[in-house]
PDB file of C-alpha atoms in Angstrom:
ATOM      1  CA  MET D1439       0.003  -0.006  -0.006  1.00 48.00           C
ATOM      2  CA  ALA D1440       1.424   3.381  -1.044  1.00 52.00           C
ATOM      3  CA  ALA D1441       2.202   5.927   1.668  1.00 51.00           C
ATOM      4  CA  PRO D1442      -0.018   9.036   1.633  1.00 52.00           C
ATOM      5  CA  ARG D1443       1.523  11.935  -0.231  1.00 54.00           C
ATOM      6  CA  HIS D1444       0.612  14.629   2.245  1.00 51.00           C
ATOM      7  CA  ARG D1445       1.281  14.097   5.937  1.00 51.00           C
ATOM      8  CA  ARG D1446      -0.106  16.638   8.305  1.00 51.00           C
ATOM      9  CA  ARG D1447       2.407  18.747  10.173  1.00 50.00           C
ATOM     10  CA  GLY D1448       3.297  17.588  13.642  1.00 47.00           C
ATOM     11  CA  PHE D1449       3.037  13.951  12.602  1.00 51.00           C
ATOM     12  CA  SER D1450       6.240  13.143  14.529  1.00 67.00           C
ATOM     13  CA  ARG D1451       5.401  12.355  18.134  1.00 71.00           C
ATOM     14  CA  ARG D1452       8.878  13.536  19.169  1.00 72.00           C
ATOM     15  CA  ILE D1453       8.167  17.020  17.839  1.00 75.00           C
ATOM     16  CA  GLN D1454       4.744  17.043  19.502  1.00 72.00           C
ATOM     17  CA  TYR D1455       6.228  16.058  22.854  1.00 72.00           C
ATOM     18  CA  GLY D1456       8.941  18.716  22.481  1.00 75.00           C
ATOM     19  CA  LEU D1457       6.354  21.443  21.773  1.00 77.00           C
ATOM     20  CA  PHE D1458       4.196  20.251  24.656  1.00 75.00           C
ATOM     21  CA  ALA D1459       7.184  20.311  27.060  1.00 76.00           C
ATOM     22  CA  GLY D1460       8.080  23.826  25.919  1.00 78.00           C
ATOM     23  CA  TYR D1461       4.544  25.042  26.606  1.00 77.00           C
ATOM     24  CA  VAL D1462       4.522  23.424  30.059  1.00 78.00           C
ATOM     25  CA  ILE D1463       7.860  25.016  31.006  1.00 82.00           C
ATOM     26  CA  ALA D1464       6.714  28.452  29.787  1.00 79.00           C
ATOM     27  CA  VAL D1465       3.450  28.252  31.728  1.00 79.00           C
ATOM     28  CA  ALA D1466       5.220  26.984  34.860  1.00 77.00           C
ATOM     29  CA  GLY D1467       7.761  29.826  34.674  1.00 76.00           C
ATOM     30  CA  THR D1468       4.983  32.374  34.307  1.00 82.00           C
ATOM     31  CA  VAL D1469       3.084  30.939  37.317  1.00 77.00           C
ATOM     32  CA  VAL D1470       6.216  30.883  39.507  1.00 75.00           C
ATOM     33  CA  ALA D1471       7.146  34.490  38.566  1.00 74.00           C
ATOM     34  CA  ALA D1472       3.592  35.659  39.378  1.00 75.00           C
ATOM     35  CA  ALA D1473       3.677  33.800  42.686  1.00 74.00           C
ATOM     36  CA  MET D1474       6.990  35.455  43.590  1.00 72.00           C
ATOM     37  CA  LEU D1475       5.598  38.904  42.802  1.00 74.00           C
ATOM     38  CA  LEU D1476       2.523  38.287  44.954  1.00 74.00           C
ATOM     39  CA  LEU D1477       4.656  36.871  47.786  1.00 68.00           C
ATOM     40  CA  ALA D1478       6.996  39.896  47.698  1.00 71.00           C
ATOM     41  CA  HIS D1479       4.026  42.248  47.847  1.00 71.00           C
ATOM     42  CA  PHE D1480       1.922  40.556  50.525  1.00 74.00           C
ATOM     43  CA  ASP D1481       4.531  38.730  52.659  1.00 71.00           C
ATOM     44  CA  PRO D1482       8.032  40.314  52.374  1.00 72.00           C
ATOM     45  CA  ARG D1483       9.401  38.190  55.228  1.00 72.00           C
ATOM     46  CA  SER D1484       8.572  34.914  53.468  1.00 68.00           C
ATOM     47  CA  PHE D1485       9.957  36.348  50.238  1.00 66.00           C
ATOM     48  CA  ALA D1486      13.244  37.144  51.988  1.00 72.00           C
ATOM     49  CA  THR D1487      13.399  33.510  53.146  1.00 71.00           C
ATOM     50  CA  VAL D1488      12.861  32.334  49.546  1.00 67.00           C
ATOM     51  CA  ARG D1489      15.647  34.692  48.360  1.00 69.00           C
ATOM     52  CA  GLY D1490      17.962  33.247  51.019  1.00 71.00           C
ATOM     53  CA  MET D1491      17.243  29.709  49.773  1.00 72.00           C
ATOM     54  CA  ALA D1492      17.960  30.871  46.206  1.00 68.00           C
ATOM     55  CA  ILE D1493      21.290  32.342  47.345  1.00 73.00           C
ATOM     56  CA  ASP D1494      22.246  29.012  48.972  1.00 68.00           C
ATOM     57  CA  PHE D1495      21.256  27.032  45.884  1.00 66.00           C
ATOM     58  CA  GLY D1496      23.055  29.416  43.505  1.00 65.00           C
ATOM     59  CA  ALA D1497      26.159  29.325  45.682  1.00 66.00           C
ATOM     60  CA  GLY D1498      26.346  25.530  45.333  1.00 63.00           C
ATOM     61  CA  LEU D1499      26.047  25.657  41.557  1.00 62.00           C
ATOM     62  CA  THR D1500      28.553  28.499  41.308  1.00 68.00           C
ATOM     63  CA  GLY D1501      31.030  26.626  43.503  1.00 64.00           C
ATOM     64  CA  ILE D1502      30.804  23.486  41.349  1.00 68.00           C
ATOM     65  CA  ALA D1503      31.292  25.486  38.161  1.00 65.00           C
ATOM     66  CA  ARG D1504      34.235  27.373  39.616  1.00 67.00           C
ATOM     67  CA  ILE D1505      35.903  24.116  40.714  1.00 68.00           C
ATOM     68  CA  GLY D1506      35.559  22.760  37.171  1.00 66.00           C
ATOM     69  CA  VAL D1507      36.961  25.916  35.571  1.00 66.00           C
ATOM     70  CA  ARG D1508      39.824  26.031  38.065  1.00 69.00           C
ATOM     71  CA  GLY D1509      40.602  22.371  37.495  1.00 69.00           C
ATOM     72  CA  ALA D1510      40.801  22.861  33.736  1.00 71.00           C
ATOM     73  CA  ALA D1511      43.025  25.898  34.219  1.00 70.00           C
ATOM     74  CA  GLU D1512      45.335  24.040  36.584  1.00 71.00           C
ATOM     75  CA  ALA D1513      45.601  21.095  34.166  1.00 70.00           C
ATOM     76  CA  SER D1514      46.532  23.455  31.339  1.00 71.00           C
ATOM     77  CA  ALA D1515      49.105  25.175  33.543  1.00 70.00           C
ATOM     78  CA  GLU D1516      50.663  21.828  34.492  1.00 71.00           C
ATOM     79  CA  ILE D1517      50.981  20.798  30.839  1.00 73.00           C
ATOM     80  CA  ASP D1518      52.619  24.142  29.980  1.00 69.00           C
ATOM     81  CA  ALA D1519      54.957  23.827  32.951  1.00 65.00           C
ATOM     82  CA  TYR D1520      55.981  20.324  31.862  1.00 69.00           C
ATOM     83  CA  PHE D1521      57.066  21.498  28.430  1.00 69.00           C
ATOM     84  CA  ASP D1522      58.670  24.647  29.816  1.00 71.00           C
ATOM     85  CA  ALA D1523      60.291  23.195  32.948  1.00 72.00           C
ATOM     86  CA  ALA D1524      63.829  24.435  32.357  1.00 69.00           C
ATOM     87  CA  ALA D1525      62.884  28.067  31.676  1.00 73.00           C
ATOM     88  CA  GLN D1526      60.444  28.008  34.550  1.00 72.00           C
ATOM     89  CA  ASN D1527      63.097  26.688  36.909  1.00 77.00           C
ATOM     90  CA  ARG D1528      65.479  29.498  36.023  1.00 78.00           C
ATOM     91  CA  ARG D1529      62.752  32.090  36.395  1.00 80.00           C
ATOM     92  CA  LEU D1530      61.685  30.725  39.784  1.00 80.00           C
ATOM     93  CA  THR D1531      65.297  30.694  41.002  1.00 81.00           C
ATOM     94  CA  GLN D1532      65.673  34.374  40.087  1.00 82.00           C
ATOM     95  CA  GLU D1533      62.323  35.257  41.664  1.00 82.00           C
ATOM     96  CA  LEU D1534      63.288  33.399  44.848  1.00 82.00           C
ATOM     97  CA  ALA D1535      66.491  35.394  45.146  1.00 79.00           C
ATOM     98  CA  ILE D1536      64.606  38.657  44.615  1.00 83.00           C
ATOM     99  CA  GLU D1537      61.898  37.725  47.127  1.00 80.00           C
ATOM    100  CA  ARG D1538      64.487  36.671  49.715  1.00 75.00           C
ATOM    101  CA  HIS D1539      66.115  40.073  49.399  1.00 73.00           C
ATOM    102  CA  GLN D1540      62.730  41.782  49.694  1.00 77.00           C
ATOM    103  CA  ALA D1541      61.813  39.716  52.752  1.00 76.00           C
ATOM    104  CA  ILE D1542      65.044  40.704  54.476  1.00 70.00           C
ATOM    105  CA  THR D1543      64.390  44.378  53.660  1.00 72.00           C
ATOM    106  CA  ALA D1544      60.781  44.140  54.818  1.00 74.00           C
ATOM    107  CA  ARG D1545      61.838  42.521  58.098  1.00 70.00           C
ATOM    108  CA  ALA D1546      64.289  45.344  58.729  1.00 67.00           C
ATOM    109  CA  LEU D1547      61.566  47.915  57.999  1.00 72.00           C
ATOM    110  CA  ILE D1548      59.155  46.168  60.381  1.00 73.00           C
ATOM    111  CA  LEU D1549      61.715  46.227  63.186  1.00 68.00           C
ATOM    112  CA  GLU D1550      62.517  49.883  62.536  1.00 64.00           C
ATOM    113  CA  ASN D1551      58.786  50.734  62.467  1.00 68.00           C
ATOM    114  CA  ALA D1552      58.211  48.954  65.761  1.00 67.00           C
ATOM    115  CA  ARG D1553      61.137  50.823  67.322  1.00 60.00           C
ATOM    116  CA  LEU D1554      59.825  54.193  66.138  1.00 63.00           C
ATOM    117  CA  LYS D1555      56.293  53.409  67.361  1.00 58.00           C
ATOM    118  CA  LYS D1556      57.652  52.481  70.771  1.00 57.00           C
ATOM    119  CA  LEU D1557      59.555  55.767  70.934  1.00 54.00           C
ATOM    120  CA  ALA D1558      56.438  57.692  69.873  1.00 53.00           C
ATOM    121  CA  GLY D1559      54.144  55.773  72.222  1.00 49.00           C
ATOM    122  CA  VAL D1560      51.890  54.649  69.364  1.00 44.00           C
ATOM    123  CA  VAL D1561      49.647  51.651  69.984  1.00 45.00           C
ATOM    124  CA  GLU D1562      47.658  50.021  67.216  1.00 49.00           C
ATOM    125  CA  HIS D1563      44.349  48.246  67.881  1.00 55.00           C
ATOM    126  CA  LEU D1564      43.420  46.150  64.864  1.00 56.00           C
ATOM    127  CA  PRO D1565      39.997  44.441  64.883  1.00 69.00           C
ATOM    128  CA  LYS D1566      39.903  40.653  64.656  1.00 80.00           C
ATOM    129  CA  PRO D1567      37.974  39.112  61.766  1.00 84.00           C
ATOM    130  CA  LEU D1568      34.852  37.082  62.539  1.00 88.00           C
ATOM    131  CA  LEU D1569      35.897  34.428  60.021  1.00 90.00           C
ATOM    132  CA  SER D1570      37.448  33.837  56.630  1.00 91.00           C
ATOM    133  CA  ALA D1571      35.365  32.235  53.867  1.00 90.00           C
ATOM    134  CA  ARG D1572      35.893  31.243  50.249  1.00 90.00           C
ATOM    135  CA  ILE D1573      34.676  33.615  47.510  1.00 90.00           C
ATOM    136  CA  ILE D1574      32.964  31.204  45.150  1.00 86.00           C
ATOM    137  CA  GLY D1575      31.861  33.590  42.423  1.00 80.00           C
ATOM    138  CA  SER D1576      30.949  37.104  41.332  1.00 78.00           C
ATOM    139  CA  SER D1577      28.054  38.432  39.257  1.00 75.00           C
ATOM    140  CA  ILE D1578      27.631  41.480  37.026  1.00 68.00           C
ATOM    141  CA  SER D1579      24.194  42.872  36.103  1.00 64.00           C
ATOM    142  CA  GLY D1580      24.042  46.455  34.762  1.00 64.00           C
ATOM    143  CA  GLN D1581      25.756  48.576  37.394  1.00 69.00           C
ATOM    144  CA  ARG D1582      25.306  45.976  40.124  1.00 82.00           C
ATOM    145  CA  ARG D1583      28.417  44.183  41.292  1.00 88.00           C
ATOM    146  CA  PHE D1584      28.117  41.271  43.742  1.00 90.00           C
ATOM    147  CA  ALA D1585      30.251  38.406  44.996  1.00 90.00           C
ATOM    148  CA  THR D1586      29.109  35.201  46.677  1.00 91.00           C
ATOM    149  CA  LEU D1587      30.674  34.178  49.960  1.00 92.00           C
ATOM    150  CA  ALA D1588      30.585  30.563  51.172  1.00 90.00           C
ATOM    151  CA  ALA D1589      29.325  31.491  54.627  1.00 90.00           C
ATOM    152  CA  GLY D1590      25.884  32.539  55.821  1.00 91.00           C
ATOM    153  CA  ARG D1591      23.646  33.127  58.830  1.00 92.00           C
ATOM    154  CA  ILE D1592      24.597  29.800  60.367  1.00 93.00           C
ATOM    155  CA  ASP D1593      28.212  31.124  60.612  1.00 92.00           C
ATOM    156  CA  GLY D1594      27.161  34.410  62.217  1.00 92.00           C
ATOM    157  CA  ILE D1595      27.252  36.511  59.027  1.00 93.00           C
ATOM    158  CA  ALA D1596      24.875  39.464  58.992  1.00 94.00           C
ATOM    159  CA  PRO D1597      24.104  42.249  56.470  1.00 94.00           C
ATOM    160  CA  GLY D1598      26.420  45.237  56.702  1.00 94.00           C
ATOM    161  CA  MET D1599      29.550  43.388  57.804  1.00 95.00           C
ATOM    162  CA  PRO D1600      32.730  44.501  55.982  1.00 95.00           C
ATOM    163  CA  VAL D1601      34.630  42.008  53.847  1.00 95.00           C
ATOM    164  CA  ARG D1602      38.291  42.480  52.980  1.00 93.00           C
ATOM    165  CA  SER D1603      41.301  40.595  51.641  1.00 90.00           C
ATOM    166  CA  PRO D1604      44.995  41.059  52.405  1.00 87.00           C
ATOM    167  CA  GLU D1605      45.094  43.493  49.446  1.00 87.00           C
ATOM    168  CA  GLY D1606      42.289  45.707  50.670  1.00 90.00           C
ATOM    169  CA  LEU D1607      38.543  46.258  51.075  1.00 94.00           C
ATOM    170  CA  ILE D1608      36.260  44.046  48.987  1.00 94.00           C
ATOM    171  CA  GLY D1609      32.877  45.396  50.086  1.00 94.00           C
ATOM    172  CA  ARG D1610      30.162  44.593  52.666  1.00 95.00           C
ATOM    173  CA  VAL D1611      27.637  41.836  53.171  1.00 95.00           C
ATOM    174  CA  PHE D1612      24.399  42.748  51.353  1.00 93.00           C
ATOM    175  CA  GLU D1613      22.130  39.822  52.142  1.00 92.00           C
ATOM    176  CA  THR D1614      22.510  36.366  53.617  1.00 91.00           C
ATOM    177  CA  GLY D1615      21.208  32.863  53.146  1.00 89.00           C
ATOM    178  CA  GLN D1616      21.629  30.035  55.614  1.00 90.00           C
ATOM    179  CA  PHE D1617      24.942  28.847  54.146  1.00 90.00           C
ATOM    180  CA  ALA D1618      25.989  31.623  51.736  1.00 91.00           C
ATOM    181  CA  ALA D1619      25.955  35.443  51.503  1.00 92.00           C
ATOM    182  CA  ARG D1620      26.011  38.064  48.790  1.00 92.00           C
ATOM    183  CA  VAL D1621      28.646  40.779  49.102  1.00 94.00           C
ATOM    184  CA  LEU D1622      28.069  44.258  47.658  1.00 94.00           C
ATOM    185  CA  LEU D1623      31.372  45.008  45.974  1.00 94.00           C
ATOM    186  CA  LEU D1624      33.222  48.303  46.258  1.00 93.00           C
ATOM    187  CA  THR D1625      32.629  48.910  42.517  1.00 91.00           C
ATOM    188  CA  ASP D1626      28.806  48.617  42.756  1.00 91.00           C
ATOM    189  CA  GLY D1627      26.872  51.724  41.818  1.00 87.00           C
ATOM    190  CA  ASP D1628      25.226  51.816  45.285  1.00 90.00           C
ATOM    191  CA  SER D1629      28.475  51.441  47.235  1.00 92.00           C
ATOM    192  CA  ALA D1630      29.805  54.445  49.222  1.00 93.00           C
ATOM    193  CA  VAL D1631      32.801  54.309  51.593  1.00 95.00           C
ATOM    194  CA  PRO D1632      34.234  57.239  53.636  1.00 95.00           C
ATOM    195  CA  VAL D1633      38.002  57.414  53.110  1.00 95.00           C
ATOM    196  CA  ARG D1634      41.015  59.602  53.689  1.00 92.00           C
ATOM    197  CA  ILE D1635      44.159  60.159  51.609  1.00 92.00           C
ATOM    198  CA  THR D1636      47.266  58.896  53.446  1.00 90.00           C
ATOM    199  CA  ARG D1637      49.489  61.572  51.960  1.00 87.00           C
ATOM    200  CA  ASN D1638      47.642  64.599  53.328  1.00 86.00           C
ATOM    201  CA  GLY D1639      44.753  63.261  55.434  1.00 88.00           C
ATOM    202  CA  VAL D1640      42.076  64.784  53.144  1.00 90.00           C
ATOM    203  CA  ALA D1641      38.661  63.264  53.721  1.00 92.00           C
ATOM    204  CA  GLY D1642      36.727  61.887  50.785  1.00 93.00           C
ATOM    205  CA  LEU D1643      33.978  59.528  49.715  1.00 95.00           C
ATOM    206  CA  ILE D1644      34.552  56.590  47.378  1.00 95.00           C
ATOM    207  CA  THR D1645      31.584  55.535  45.232  1.00 94.00           C
ATOM    208  CA  GLY D1646      31.346  52.681  42.745  1.00 92.00           C
ATOM    209  CA  ARG D1647      30.933  53.464  39.060  1.00 88.00           C
ATOM    210  CA  GLY D1648      29.458  50.080  38.150  1.00 81.00           C
ATOM    211  CA  ASP D1649      32.126  49.463  35.485  1.00 82.00           C
ATOM    212  CA  GLY D1650      34.883  47.943  37.628  1.00 81.00           C
ATOM    213  CA  GLY D1651      36.291  51.293  38.843  1.00 87.00           C
ATOM    214  CA  VAL D1652      35.542  53.752  41.600  1.00 93.00           C
ATOM    215  CA  GLU D1653      35.418  57.536  41.977  1.00 94.00           C
ATOM    216  CA  ILE D1654      36.719  59.604  44.891  1.00 95.00           C
ATOM    217  CA  ARG D1655      35.084  62.944  45.698  1.00 92.00           C
ATOM    218  CA  GLY D1656      36.694  65.354  48.160  1.00 89.00           C
ATOM    219  CA  LEU D1657      34.443  66.442  51.016  1.00 85.00           C
ATOM    220  CA  ASN D1658      36.058  69.886  51.176  1.00 80.00           C
ATOM    221  CA  VAL D1659      34.959  72.025  48.224  1.00 69.00           C
ATOM    222  CA  GLY D1660      37.650  73.601  46.073  1.00 68.00           C
ATOM    223  CA  GLY D1661      41.307  72.933  45.427  1.00 73.00           C
ATOM    224  CA  GLN D1662      42.950  69.839  44.046  1.00 81.00           C
ATOM    225  CA  PRO D1663      43.458  67.535  47.029  1.00 86.00           C
ATOM    226  CA  PHE D1664      44.316  64.434  44.981  1.00 91.00           C
ATOM    227  CA  ARG D1665      47.392  63.256  43.058  1.00 90.00           C
ATOM    228  CA  ARG D1666      47.881  60.302  40.822  1.00 91.00           C
ATOM    229  CA  GLY D1667      49.204  57.386  42.901  1.00 90.00           C
ATOM    230  CA  ASP D1668      47.614  58.539  46.175  1.00 91.00           C
ATOM    231  CA  LEU D1669      46.448  55.726  48.450  1.00 92.00           C
ATOM    232  CA  ALA D1670      42.922  55.934  49.913  1.00 92.00           C
ATOM    233  CA  VAL D1671      42.141  54.128  53.167  1.00 92.00           C
ATOM    234  CA  THR D1672      38.984  53.909  55.203  1.00 93.00           C
ATOM    235  CA  SER D1673      38.495  56.764  57.658  1.00 91.00           C
ATOM    236  CA  GLY D1674      36.103  55.031  60.059  1.00 90.00           C
ATOM    237  CA  THR D1675      33.662  57.936  59.803  1.00 90.00           C
ATOM    238  CA  GLY D1676      30.090  56.833  60.320  1.00 88.00           C
ATOM    239  CA  GLY D1677      31.017  53.336  61.432  1.00 88.00           C
ATOM    240  CA  ILE D1678      30.705  50.036  59.483  1.00 92.00           C
ATOM    241  CA  TYR D1679      34.327  50.101  58.165  1.00 93.00           C
ATOM    242  CA  ALA D1680      37.205  50.223  60.625  1.00 92.00           C
ATOM    243  CA  PRO D1681      39.848  52.912  59.940  1.00 91.00           C
ATOM    244  CA  ASN D1682      42.968  52.376  57.839  1.00 89.00           C
ATOM    245  CA  ILE D1683      41.778  49.553  55.571  1.00 91.00           C
ATOM    246  CA  PRO D1684      43.420  50.022  52.152  1.00 91.00           C
ATOM    247  CA  VAL D1685      40.741  50.756  49.525  1.00 94.00           C
ATOM    248  CA  ALA D1686      42.043  52.111  46.196  1.00 93.00           C
ATOM    249  CA  VAL D1687      44.825  53.917  44.381  1.00 93.00           C
ATOM    250  CA  ILE D1688      44.095  57.084  42.375  1.00 93.00           C
ATOM    251  CA  THR D1689      44.725  56.703  38.629  1.00 92.00           C
ATOM    252  CA  ALA D1690      43.470  60.024  37.239  1.00 92.00           C
ATOM    253  CA  VAL D1691      42.611  63.411  38.749  1.00 92.00           C
ATOM    254  CA  HIS D1692      39.701  65.650  37.682  1.00 89.00           C
ATOM    255  CA  GLY D1693      39.713  68.706  39.909  1.00 84.00           C
ATOM    256  CA  ASP D1694      38.190  67.824  43.287  1.00 84.00           C
ATOM    257  CA  ARG D1695      37.301  64.367  41.942  1.00 89.00           C
ATOM    258  CA  ALA D1696      39.491  61.442  40.956  1.00 93.00           C
ATOM    259  CA  SER D1697      39.229  58.044  39.348  1.00 94.00           C
ATOM    260  CA  ALA D1698      40.765  55.129  41.225  1.00 94.00           C
ATOM    261  CA  ALA D1699      41.398  51.401  40.925  1.00 92.00           C
ATOM    262  CA  PRO D1700      40.386  49.130  43.827  1.00 93.00           C
ATOM    263  CA  LEU D1701      43.240  47.220  45.426  1.00 91.00           C
ATOM    264  CA  ALA D1702      41.192  44.050  45.910  1.00 89.00           C
ATOM    265  CA  ASP D1703      39.940  42.271  42.793  1.00 84.00           C
ATOM    266  CA  PRO D1704      37.316  39.575  43.623  1.00 79.00           C
ATOM    267  CA  ALA D1705      38.065  37.797  40.325  1.00 77.00           C
ATOM    268  CA  THR D1706      41.566  36.922  41.556  1.00 81.00           C
ATOM    269  CA  ILE D1707      40.827  36.463  45.291  1.00 83.00           C
ATOM    270  CA  ASP D1708      39.979  33.081  46.760  1.00 85.00           C
ATOM    271  CA  PHE D1709      39.133  34.078  50.338  1.00 89.00           C
ATOM    272  CA  GLY D1710      37.599  37.070  52.088  1.00 91.00           C
ATOM    273  CA  ALA D1711      37.785  37.959  55.773  1.00 93.00           C
ATOM    274  CA  VAL D1712      34.496  39.061  57.336  1.00 94.00           C
ATOM    275  CA  TYR D1713      34.713  41.630  60.171  1.00 94.00           C
ATOM    276  CA  PRO D1714      32.129  42.805  62.683  1.00 94.00           C
ATOM    277  CA  ILE D1715      30.488  46.122  61.931  1.00 93.00           C
ATOM    278  CA  TYR D1716      32.822  48.829  63.275  1.00 92.00           C
ATOM    279  CA  LEU D1717      31.440  51.190  65.896  1.00 88.00           C
ATOM    280  CA  PRO D1718      33.495  54.350  66.507  1.00 82.00           C
ATOM    281  CA  PRO D1719      34.566  55.146  70.088  1.00 76.00           C
ATOM    282  CA  ALA D1720      31.997  56.917  72.202  1.00 67.00           C
ATOM    283  CA  GLU D1721      33.994  60.170  72.199  1.00 59.00           C
ATOM    284  CA  ASP D1722      33.955  60.188  68.362  1.00 57.00           C
ATOM    285  CA  ARG D1723      30.233  59.730  68.036  1.00 54.00           C
ATOM    286  CA  PRO D1724      28.012  62.792  67.544  1.00 51.00           C
ATOM    287  CA  THR D1725      26.293  63.798  70.755  1.00 53.00           C
ATOM    288  CA  GLN D1726      22.607  64.610  70.990  1.00 51.00           C
ATOM    289  CA  PRO D1727      21.883  68.292  71.645  1.00 48.00           C
ATOM    290  CA  LYS D1728      20.488  69.024  75.078  1.00 49.00           C
ATOM    291  CA  PRO D1729      16.850  70.266  75.111  1.00 48.00           C
TER     292      PRO D1729
END
């Protein structure tokens, strides 16, 4: 018996099942999005719990993906090192000699600095970090800049806590899940950090540009308080960030404003130290006027 010349479209059951599955996924996504909007409007507390669960789930996926990418990069580096072992050995020997010399010089400077501080009666009180946690990923959306930290409420992390690395300030905790937290990076458009310039003590405010850089604005109107290469550190004004945390280096000056590059790059940092929210000493806090 001859096959019919004209088969109706959609004859293949595989195609029909694929179309049906696509419709089901689209409808389910629409229903879930509508439910989230209603939950955010009528029950913000439950919506915050759902967001925390999403942070924890996303942190797990991000961590797995980062491990895979890092493993591939390490394998590639090992292959390159195998074929370039002789040149690498010579380079490492030279670098070791240079670093040994720098370590000796740094040790001498530390001893001299300690001696001078003792003579001047200077005592430093550095806050202790709450904990150190792995940075398992970062995200970019418009002008928003976030990183994901592998520690959450169960570890004592709370919104507002500063996060830094040995290089400098990374940002502050924005929101937390049970096992992970989102960190608002220094370069985010909504980030603002009071700072001072180490060279002259000029107070300023660092704000994120949302493009990977930051801008420093002097708090005193007029003049040109900034120079290229100036180091900005936290001033401690207003609390949250303890004083003297390195933040950024000025790269270009525009009158009483300047562009700067953050010292800490989350893309190259594996761990971040979380600190308690800094409270300035009682004598430094503004007093309430008497009635």
